[in-house]
Amino acid sequence: MLKRPLIIDCDPGIDDAECIMMVQGSGQFDIRGITAVHGNVPLSKTSANALFLSKLYGIDCPVYLGSEEAFIQRLSRAEYVHGNNGLIGFDYTLPEDAKFAEGHAWDFIWEEAVKQNGELEILAIGPLTNLAIAVMKYPQLPKLVKKLVIMGGAAGSGNFGVYSEYNIAQDPHACEIVLQAGFADFTMVDLNACHMVHLTKEEADALRTLPETNKFAALAKRMMKHEDSNRAKLAERGQGTFVSEDHYTCDPVAAAVLIDESIGQYVEKYAFCDCVGEMTTGQTVIDWLGFAPFKNVKIPVAMDREKFVKMYFDCVKSYDKEEC
Ligand code: RIB
Ligand code: CA
């Protein structure tokens, strides 16, 4: 089976790490490159984490540096979620031969789109700055991209602003450029979609006991330990009862939609990103009633949780085979 040519644009981020694990573990993709962008932590760290993850998962592809900052918006990072190094303190040493590719992420995205002659797919799971720069510099890019899936946006309430999801809130102007750029097959896996699937506590517990020969095991155990300590801290503050012991995550849901679109049901709508509202900047405003004369994005309205759990662990198990 011909593998699907793919670029992953990311801001690792522990859920980015889960997502990239799934994409590579699915065995469906020829990952042509990974492009790092500012986001959860500064670019210096997201890029190092992307390079580490490519080596950890055995992805033989270049890793490119992207934008250090958003177009205009300057917001906080998310060390409070992902830890200071972006991978919740998971300690690693980059192999001697680990180097970033020469050139900018946005130029690579264009060059690869031309090379793949309309077959390139893009998975963007961080702020959309790199993709927006690519679109601004190469306006023909959308015509050469077969499928774009992003983790971003909030059809309902947000997780950064009242109405804004983190990735979009970090660079709303980039999101608006990408939304209006004319990508023909564009799926926005928003926060609502992410909250439709999760691993129950019992299912997630399997991540604590992965065999050490599994390449994802150490990172998975660190992730579960980090969640346990967060829950303990909240419990100390008397908020423990409101904290689920299930494992909710975001970027892997976009991976699942990319791997097998039949995992969800979608509506096609017109959406734009508010870049001016004092309280609503970063909100992905969706034309649910269909007033707009055209549609520019597919939004998941239902997701198959059981299918997600099976896909997640099938991808995890794919790292069992070789010795570490
Ligand atoms: O809102 C969740 C998104 O923001 C995820 O992509 C997470 O990694 C952060 O980038
Ligand atoms: Ca991310």
mmCIF file of C-alpha atoms and ligand atoms in Angstrom:
data_model
loop_
_atom_site.group_PDB
_atom_site.id
_atom_site.type_symbol
_atom_site.label_atom_id
_atom_site.label_comp_id
_atom_site.label_asym_id
_atom_site.label_seq_id
_atom_site.Cartn_x
_atom_site.Cartn_y
_atom_site.Cartn_z
ATOM 1 C CA MET A 1 0.000 0.000 0.000
ATOM 2 C CA LEU A 2 1.402 3.420 -0.952
ATOM 3 C CA LYS A 3 2.034 5.474 2.167
ATOM 4 C CA ARG A 4 0.378 8.887 2.386
ATOM 5 C CA PRO A 5 2.922 11.752 2.169
ATOM 6 C CA LEU A 6 2.517 13.906 5.288
ATOM 7 C CA ILE A 7 4.018 16.913 7.062
ATOM 8 C CA ILE A 8 3.386 17.297 10.804
ATOM 9 C CA ASP A 9 3.495 20.892 12.108
ATOM 10 C CA CYS A 10 3.659 20.824 15.886
ATOM 11 C CA ASP A 11 4.572 22.426 19.225
ATOM 12 C CA PRO A 12 5.535 19.417 21.423
ATOM 13 C CA GLY A 13 3.842 19.345 24.001
ATOM 14 C CA ILE A 14 3.057 16.026 25.587
ATOM 15 C CA ASP A 15 -0.122 15.540 23.572
ATOM 16 C CA ASP A 16 1.843 16.350 20.411
ATOM 17 C CA ALA A 17 4.122 13.484 21.477
ATOM 18 C CA GLU A 18 1.112 11.155 21.759
ATOM 19 C CA CYS A 19 -0.158 12.382 18.383
ATOM 20 C CA ILE A 20 3.125 11.825 16.527
ATOM 21 C CA MET A 21 3.377 8.383 18.170
ATOM 22 C CA MET A 22 -0.036 7.519 16.684
ATOM 23 C CA VAL A 23 0.719 8.877 13.203
ATOM 24 C CA GLN A 24 3.977 6.933 12.950
ATOM 25 C CA GLY A 25 2.506 3.902 14.703
ATOM 26 C CA SER A 26 -0.401 3.710 12.258
ATOM 27 C CA GLY A 27 2.075 2.750 9.525
ATOM 28 C CA GLN A 28 -0.030 4.660 6.982
ATOM 29 C CA PHE A 29 2.229 7.655 6.425
ATOM 30 C CA ASP A 30 5.401 8.625 4.651
ATOM 31 C CA ILE A 31 6.268 11.438 7.064
ATOM 32 C CA ARG A 32 8.135 13.801 4.765
ATOM 33 C CA GLY A 33 9.055 16.203 7.522
ATOM 34 C CA ILE A 34 8.217 17.603 10.922
ATOM 35 C CA THR A 35 8.046 21.389 11.319
ATOM 36 C CA ALA A 36 8.249 22.948 14.761
ATOM 37 C CA VAL A 37 6.424 26.103 15.796
ATOM 38 C CA HIS A 38 6.244 28.254 18.953
ATOM 39 C CA GLY A 39 3.390 27.292 21.249
ATOM 40 C CA ASN A 40 3.255 25.239 24.409
ATOM 41 C CA VAL A 41 6.831 26.293 25.109
ATOM 42 C CA PRO A 42 9.247 28.489 23.127
ATOM 43 C CA LEU A 43 10.438 27.287 19.695
ATOM 44 C CA SER A 44 13.864 26.415 21.109
ATOM 45 C CA LYS A 45 12.155 23.713 23.168
ATOM 46 C CA THR A 46 9.338 22.632 20.835
ATOM 47 C CA SER A 47 11.916 22.098 18.081
ATOM 48 C CA ALA A 48 14.280 20.087 20.309
ATOM 49 C CA ASN A 49 11.318 17.993 21.444
ATOM 50 C CA ALA A 50 10.259 17.420 17.822
ATOM 51 C CA LEU A 51 13.781 16.279 16.960
ATOM 52 C CA PHE A 52 13.852 13.966 19.992
ATOM 53 C CA LEU A 53 10.453 12.469 19.124
ATOM 54 C CA SER A 54 11.482 11.810 15.516
ATOM 55 C CA LYS A 55 14.453 9.795 16.813
ATOM 56 C CA LEU A 56 12.431 8.084 19.564
ATOM 57 C CA TYR A 57 9.745 6.896 17.153
ATOM 58 C CA GLY A 58 12.205 6.011 14.387
ATOM 59 C CA ILE A 59 10.863 8.591 11.931
ATOM 60 C CA ASP A 60 13.513 9.100 9.263
ATOM 61 C CA CYS A 61 12.622 12.635 8.191
ATOM 62 C CA PRO A 62 13.994 16.192 8.415
ATOM 63 C CA VAL A 63 12.913 18.448 11.281
ATOM 64 C CA TYR A 64 12.623 22.135 10.418
ATOM 65 C CA LEU A 65 12.564 25.233 12.562
ATOM 66 C CA GLY A 66 9.500 27.438 12.112
ATOM 67 C CA SER A 67 8.337 30.655 13.642
ATOM 68 C CA GLU A 68 9.385 31.745 17.124
ATOM 69 C CA GLU A 69 6.445 34.087 17.508
ATOM 70 C CA ALA A 70 2.902 34.703 16.341
ATOM 71 C CA PHE A 71 2.116 37.287 13.659
ATOM 72 C CA ILE A 72 0.909 39.925 16.113
ATOM 73 C CA GLN A 73 -0.500 38.388 19.309
ATOM 74 C CA ARG A 74 1.955 37.888 22.161
ATOM 75 C CA LEU A 75 0.577 35.483 24.743
ATOM 76 C CA SER A 76 1.771 33.199 27.479
ATOM 77 C CA ARG A 77 3.192 29.750 26.981
ATOM 78 C CA ALA A 78 1.752 26.607 28.555
ATOM 79 C CA GLU A 79 4.513 25.387 30.843
ATOM 80 C CA TYR A 80 1.741 25.050 33.437
ATOM 81 C CA VAL A 81 0.413 22.145 31.356
ATOM 82 C CA HIS A 82 3.458 20.741 29.572
ATOM 83 C CA GLY A 83 6.242 21.532 32.064
ATOM 84 C CA ASN A 84 9.228 23.819 31.485
ATOM 85 C CA ASN A 85 10.805 21.616 28.810
ATOM 86 C CA GLY A 86 7.467 20.975 27.073
ATOM 87 C CA LEU A 87 7.560 17.232 27.700
ATOM 88 C CA ILE A 88 6.472 17.387 31.369
ATOM 89 C CA GLY A 89 10.047 17.174 32.541
ATOM 90 C CA PHE A 90 10.833 13.982 30.615
ATOM 91 C CA ASP A 91 14.597 13.998 30.520
ATOM 92 C CA TYR A 92 16.361 13.087 27.295
ATOM 93 C CA THR A 93 19.628 13.598 25.479
ATOM 94 C CA LEU A 94 19.543 14.223 21.754
ATOM 95 C CA PRO A 95 21.725 11.773 19.781
ATOM 96 C CA GLU A 96 24.983 13.262 18.481
ATOM 97 C CA ASP A 97 23.755 13.089 14.886
ATOM 98 C CA ALA A 98 20.483 14.858 15.632
ATOM 99 C CA LYS A 99 20.467 18.089 13.646
ATOM 100 C CA PHE A 100 17.778 20.444 12.341
ATOM 101 C CA ALA A 101 17.352 20.654 8.581
ATOM 102 C CA GLU A 102 18.592 23.781 6.837
ATOM 103 C CA GLY A 103 15.918 26.302 5.854
ATOM 104 C CA HIS A 104 12.594 27.520 7.141
ATOM 105 C CA ALA A 105 9.543 25.383 7.868
ATOM 106 C CA TRP A 106 7.309 27.380 5.503
ATOM 107 C CA ASP A 107 9.664 27.027 2.550
ATOM 108 C CA PHE A 108 9.906 23.270 3.183
ATOM 109 C CA ILE A 109 6.098 22.975 3.298
ATOM 110 C CA TRP A 110 5.853 24.643 -0.131
ATOM 111 C CA GLU A 111 8.733 22.688 -1.680
ATOM 112 C CA GLU A 112 7.272 19.372 -0.458
ATOM 113 C CA ALA A 113 3.792 20.322 -1.697
ATOM 114 C CA VAL A 114 5.232 20.946 -5.164
ATOM 115 C CA LYS A 115 7.240 17.701 -5.015
ATOM 116 C CA GLN A 116 4.175 15.645 -3.995
ATOM 117 C CA ASN A 117 2.187 17.224 -6.805
ATOM 118 C CA GLY A 118 -1.148 17.512 -5.002
ATOM 119 C CA GLU A 119 -0.839 14.381 -2.800
ATOM 120 C CA LEU A 120 0.641 16.072 0.302
ATOM 121 C CA GLU A 121 -1.368 15.987 3.548
ATOM 122 C CA ILE A 122 -0.690 18.308 6.491
ATOM 123 C CA LEU A 123 -1.430 17.710 10.175
ATOM 124 C CA ALA A 124 -1.094 20.935 12.200
ATOM 125 C CA ILE A 125 -1.323 20.550 15.968
ATOM 126 C CA GLY A 126 0.103 23.825 17.244
ATOM 127 C CA PRO A 127 -0.432 27.522 16.530
ATOM 128 C CA LEU A 128 -0.880 27.970 12.764
ATOM 129 C CA THR A 129 1.901 30.527 12.251
ATOM 130 C CA ASN A 130 4.106 28.337 10.027
ATOM 131 C CA LEU A 131 1.218 27.336 7.788
ATOM 132 C CA ALA A 132 -0.014 30.926 7.537
ATOM 133 C CA ILE A 133 3.430 32.179 6.531
ATOM 134 C CA ALA A 134 3.585 29.422 3.899
ATOM 135 C CA VAL A 135 0.179 30.464 2.544
ATOM 136 C CA MET A 136 1.145 34.159 2.482
ATOM 137 C CA LYS A 137 4.457 33.456 0.718
ATOM 138 C CA TYR A 138 3.064 30.787 -1.627
ATOM 139 C CA PRO A 139 -0.621 31.559 -2.325
ATOM 140 C CA GLN A 140 -0.908 28.463 -4.553
ATOM 141 C CA LEU A 141 -0.134 26.162 -1.597
ATOM 142 C CA PRO A 142 -3.772 25.265 -0.737
ATOM 143 C CA LYS A 143 -4.277 23.978 -4.287
ATOM 144 C CA LEU A 144 -1.433 21.497 -3.775
ATOM 145 C CA VAL A 145 -2.554 20.190 -0.373
ATOM 146 C CA LYS A 146 -4.768 17.111 -0.569
ATOM 147 C CA LYS A 147 -5.923 17.194 3.059
ATOM 148 C CA LEU A 148 -5.387 19.510 6.026
ATOM 149 C CA VAL A 149 -6.303 18.411 9.535
ATOM 150 C CA ILE A 150 -5.707 20.717 12.484
ATOM 151 C CA MET A 151 -6.166 20.381 16.208
ATOM 152 C CA GLY A 152 -7.505 23.805 17.048
ATOM 153 C CA GLY A 153 -10.521 25.945 17.603
ATOM 154 C CA ALA A 154 -13.485 25.793 19.885
ATOM 155 C CA ALA A 155 -17.035 25.423 18.624
ATOM 156 C CA GLY A 156 -18.089 25.993 22.214
ATOM 157 C CA SER A 157 -16.127 27.244 25.221
ATOM 158 C CA GLY A 158 -12.360 27.504 25.139
ATOM 159 C CA ASN A 159 -9.438 26.231 27.179
ATOM 160 C CA PHE A 160 -7.370 29.407 27.044
ATOM 161 C CA GLY A 161 -9.877 32.246 26.669
ATOM 162 C CA VAL A 162 -13.563 31.935 27.457
ATOM 163 C CA TYR A 163 -14.194 31.151 23.792
ATOM 164 C CA SER A 164 -10.693 30.454 22.476
ATOM 165 C CA GLU A 165 -8.730 27.252 22.246
ATOM 166 C CA TYR A 166 -4.999 27.455 23.034
ATOM 167 C CA ASN A 167 -3.465 26.907 19.562
ATOM 168 C CA ILE A 168 -5.737 29.475 17.936
ATOM 169 C CA ALA A 169 -5.482 31.942 20.816
ATOM 170 C CA GLN A 170 -1.693 31.953 20.417
ATOM 171 C CA ASP A 171 -2.026 33.231 16.829
ATOM 172 C CA PRO A 172 -5.585 34.161 15.781
ATOM 173 C CA HIS A 173 -4.340 36.087 12.734
ATOM 174 C CA ALA A 174 -2.600 32.966 11.444
ATOM 175 C CA CYS A 175 -5.779 30.952 11.969
ATOM 176 C CA GLU A 176 -7.832 33.481 9.993
ATOM 177 C CA ILE A 177 -5.321 33.407 7.121
ATOM 178 C CA VAL A 178 -5.455 29.587 7.027
ATOM 179 C CA LEU A 179 -9.261 29.433 7.336
ATOM 180 C CA GLN A 180 -9.706 31.779 4.355
ATOM 181 C CA ALA A 181 -6.852 30.375 2.241
ATOM 182 C CA GLY A 182 -8.985 27.898 0.285
ATOM 183 C CA PHE A 183 -7.848 24.474 1.520
ATOM 184 C CA ALA A 184 -10.340 22.167 -0.200
ATOM 185 C CA ASP A 185 -10.307 19.382 2.397
ATOM 186 C CA PHE A 186 -9.848 21.102 5.773
ATOM 187 C CA THR A 187 -10.937 19.444 9.020
ATOM 188 C CA MET A 188 -10.842 21.461 12.234
ATOM 189 C CA VAL A 189 -10.690 19.039 15.169
ATOM 190 C CA ASP A 190 -11.800 21.467 17.844
ATOM 191 C CA LEU A 191 -12.029 21.173 21.610
ATOM 192 C CA ASN A 192 -15.578 19.779 21.481
ATOM 193 C CA ALA A 193 -14.341 16.916 19.297
ATOM 194 C CA CYS A 194 -11.450 16.263 21.686
ATOM 195 C CA HIS A 195 -13.858 16.060 24.601
ATOM 196 C CA MET A 196 -15.914 13.413 22.758
ATOM 197 C CA VAL A 197 -13.167 10.841 23.213
ATOM 198 C CA HIS A 198 -10.927 9.910 26.111
ATOM 199 C CA LEU A 199 -9.271 6.898 27.733
ATOM 200 C CA THR A 200 -11.067 5.750 30.850
ATOM 201 C CA LYS A 201 -8.926 5.392 33.966
ATOM 202 C CA GLU A 202 -8.873 1.617 33.474
ATOM 203 C CA GLU A 203 -7.840 1.964 29.819
ATOM 204 C CA ALA A 204 -5.202 4.617 30.610
ATOM 205 C CA ASP A 205 -3.796 2.434 33.406
ATOM 206 C CA ALA A 206 -2.429 0.168 30.650
ATOM 207 C CA LEU A 207 -0.006 2.998 29.822
ATOM 208 C CA ARG A 208 1.562 2.593 33.258
ATOM 209 C CA THR A 209 2.556 -1.003 32.639
ATOM 210 C CA LEU A 210 3.827 -0.981 29.045
ATOM 211 C CA PRO A 211 6.833 -3.288 28.596
ATOM 212 C CA GLU A 212 10.123 -1.404 28.801
ATOM 213 C CA THR A 213 10.935 -2.626 25.286
ATOM 214 C CA ASN A 214 8.093 -0.435 24.021
ATOM 215 C CA LYS A 215 9.607 2.850 22.766
ATOM 216 C CA PHE A 216 6.624 4.867 23.997
ATOM 217 C CA ALA A 217 6.636 3.273 27.469
ATOM 218 C CA ALA A 218 8.920 5.715 29.303
ATOM 219 C CA LEU A 219 7.145 8.816 27.970
ATOM 220 C CA ALA A 220 3.724 7.271 28.655
ATOM 221 C CA LYS A 221 4.652 6.461 32.243
ATOM 222 C CA ARG A 222 5.979 10.009 32.762
ATOM 223 C CA MET A 223 2.704 11.386 31.348
ATOM 224 C CA MET A 224 0.591 9.295 33.721
ATOM 225 C CA LYS A 225 2.796 10.221 36.698
ATOM 226 C CA HIS A 226 2.438 13.902 35.787
ATOM 227 C CA GLU A 227 -1.345 13.578 35.672
ATOM 228 C CA ASP A 228 -1.353 11.794 39.045
ATOM 229 C CA SER A 229 0.683 14.572 40.638
ATOM 230 C CA ASN A 230 -1.600 17.231 39.142
ATOM 231 C CA ARG A 231 -4.625 15.438 40.578
ATOM 232 C CA ALA A 232 -2.913 15.165 43.981
ATOM 233 C CA LYS A 233 -2.198 18.911 43.991
ATOM 234 C CA LEU A 234 -5.823 19.692 43.143
ATOM 235 C CA ALA A 235 -7.018 17.291 45.830
ATOM 236 C CA GLU A 236 -4.823 19.106 48.386
ATOM 237 C CA ARG A 237 -6.657 22.278 47.396
ATOM 238 C CA GLY A 238 -9.972 20.533 47.920
ATOM 239 C CA GLN A 239 -10.702 20.434 44.161
ATOM 240 C CA GLY A 240 -9.953 16.746 43.730
ATOM 241 C CA THR A 241 -13.575 15.672 43.402
ATOM 242 C CA PHE A 242 -13.957 17.625 40.168
ATOM 243 C CA VAL A 243 -10.920 16.072 38.506
ATOM 244 C CA SER A 244 -11.575 13.057 36.324
ATOM 245 C CA GLU A 245 -9.187 10.131 36.513
ATOM 246 C CA ASP A 246 -9.817 9.512 32.833
ATOM 247 C CA HIS A 247 -7.151 10.565 30.311
ATOM 248 C CA TYR A 248 -8.355 13.404 28.103
ATOM 249 C CA THR A 249 -6.075 14.563 25.319
ATOM 250 C CA CYS A 250 -6.219 16.755 22.234
ATOM 251 C CA ASP A 251 -3.676 16.280 19.475
ATOM 252 C CA PRO A 252 -4.151 12.481 19.270
ATOM 253 C CA VAL A 253 -7.807 13.119 18.321
ATOM 254 C CA ALA A 254 -6.624 15.018 15.244
ATOM 255 C CA ALA A 255 -4.278 12.110 14.499
ATOM 256 C CA ALA A 256 -7.207 9.692 14.710
ATOM 257 C CA VAL A 257 -9.291 11.789 12.287
ATOM 258 C CA LEU A 258 -6.342 11.920 9.880
ATOM 259 C CA ILE A 259 -5.647 8.171 10.160
ATOM 260 C CA ASP A 260 -9.281 7.115 9.647
ATOM 261 C CA GLU A 261 -11.822 9.818 8.894
ATOM 262 C CA SER A 262 -14.662 7.336 9.495
ATOM 263 C CA ILE A 263 -13.978 7.666 13.236
ATOM 264 C CA GLY A 264 -16.132 10.797 13.195
ATOM 265 C CA GLN A 265 -19.169 12.420 11.661
ATOM 266 C CA TYR A 266 -18.734 15.936 10.283
ATOM 267 C CA VAL A 267 -20.634 18.996 9.178
ATOM 268 C CA GLU A 268 -19.280 21.449 6.610
ATOM 269 C CA LYS A 269 -19.603 25.053 7.715
ATOM 270 C CA TYR A 270 -18.114 28.481 7.139
ATOM 271 C CA ALA A 271 -15.835 29.600 9.949
ATOM 272 C CA PHE A 272 -13.685 32.621 10.661
ATOM 273 C CA CYS A 273 -11.409 33.595 13.525
ATOM 274 C CA ASP A 274 -12.174 36.730 15.526
ATOM 275 C CA CYS A 275 -9.028 38.870 15.646
ATOM 276 C CA VAL A 276 -10.438 42.068 17.142
ATOM 277 C CA GLY A 277 -12.855 41.313 19.978
ATOM 278 C CA GLU A 278 -11.616 42.356 23.397
ATOM 279 C CA MET A 279 -13.125 39.241 24.993
ATOM 280 C CA THR A 280 -13.460 37.086 21.876
ATOM 281 C CA THR A 281 -10.178 37.367 19.989
ATOM 282 C CA GLY A 282 -9.110 33.810 19.102
ATOM 283 C CA GLN A 283 -12.675 32.537 18.933
ATOM 284 C CA THR A 284 -13.373 30.347 15.900
ATOM 285 C CA VAL A 285 -16.781 31.687 14.920
ATOM 286 C CA ILE A 286 -18.827 29.042 13.104
ATOM 287 C CA ASP A 287 -21.744 29.879 10.803
ATOM 288 C CA TRP A 288 -23.928 27.053 12.161
ATOM 289 C CA LEU A 289 -27.097 28.357 10.446
ATOM 290 C CA GLY A 290 -25.493 28.487 7.007
ATOM 291 C CA PHE A 291 -25.855 32.193 6.190
ATOM 292 C CA ALA A 292 -22.470 32.283 4.434
ATOM 293 C CA PRO A 293 -22.501 31.513 0.685
ATOM 294 C CA PHE A 294 -19.753 28.897 1.006
ATOM 295 C CA LYS A 295 -18.171 26.445 3.459
ATOM 296 C CA ASN A 296 -14.481 26.316 4.310
ATOM 297 C CA VAL A 297 -14.099 23.733 7.055
ATOM 298 C CA LYS A 298 -15.340 20.349 8.267
ATOM 299 C CA ILE A 299 -16.122 20.107 11.968
ATOM 300 C CA PRO A 300 -16.532 16.806 13.834
ATOM 301 C CA VAL A 301 -19.956 16.579 15.503
ATOM 302 C CA ALA A 302 -19.664 12.977 16.675
ATOM 303 C CA MET A 303 -16.706 10.721 17.415
ATOM 304 C CA ASP A 304 -16.478 6.971 18.040
ATOM 305 C CA ARG A 305 -14.718 6.663 21.400
ATOM 306 C CA GLU A 306 -14.239 2.928 21.274
ATOM 307 C CA LYS A 307 -12.681 3.202 17.812
ATOM 308 C CA PHE A 308 -10.328 5.896 19.157
ATOM 309 C CA VAL A 309 -9.231 3.731 22.105
ATOM 310 C CA LYS A 310 -8.541 0.747 19.828
ATOM 311 C CA MET A 311 -6.616 2.937 17.365
ATOM 312 C CA TYR A 312 -4.616 4.570 20.177
ATOM 313 C CA PHE A 313 -3.477 1.249 21.667
ATOM 314 C CA ASP A 314 -2.914 -0.418 18.264
ATOM 315 C CA CYS A 315 -0.491 2.428 17.566
ATOM 316 C CA VAL A 316 1.108 2.101 21.024
ATOM 317 C CA LYS A 317 1.573 -1.658 20.534
ATOM 318 C CA SER A 318 3.292 -1.049 17.171
ATOM 319 C CA TYR A 319 6.306 0.108 19.230
ATOM 320 C CA ASP A 320 6.506 -3.222 21.044
ATOM 321 C CA LYS A 321 8.285 -5.066 18.270
ATOM 322 C CA GLU A 322 11.894 -4.025 18.385
ATOM 323 C CA GLU A 323 14.261 -4.050 21.318
ATOM 324 C CA CYS A 324 14.939 -0.542 22.684
HETATM 325 O O1 RIB B 1 -5.683 23.217 23.122
HETATM 326 C C1 RIB B 1 -4.873 22.074 22.984
HETATM 327 C C2 RIB B 1 -3.757 22.330 22.031
HETATM 328 O O2 RIB B 1 -2.891 23.348 22.528
HETATM 329 C C3 RIB B 1 -2.858 21.102 21.825
HETATM 330 O O3 RIB B 1 -2.323 21.138 20.527
HETATM 331 C C4 RIB B 1 -1.772 21.309 22.842
HETATM 332 O O4 RIB B 1 -0.565 20.651 22.473
HETATM 333 C C5 RIB B 1 -1.598 22.793 22.768
HETATM 334 O O5 RIB B 1 -0.741 23.057 21.672
HETATM 335 CA CA CA B 2 0.041 20.850 20.231
#
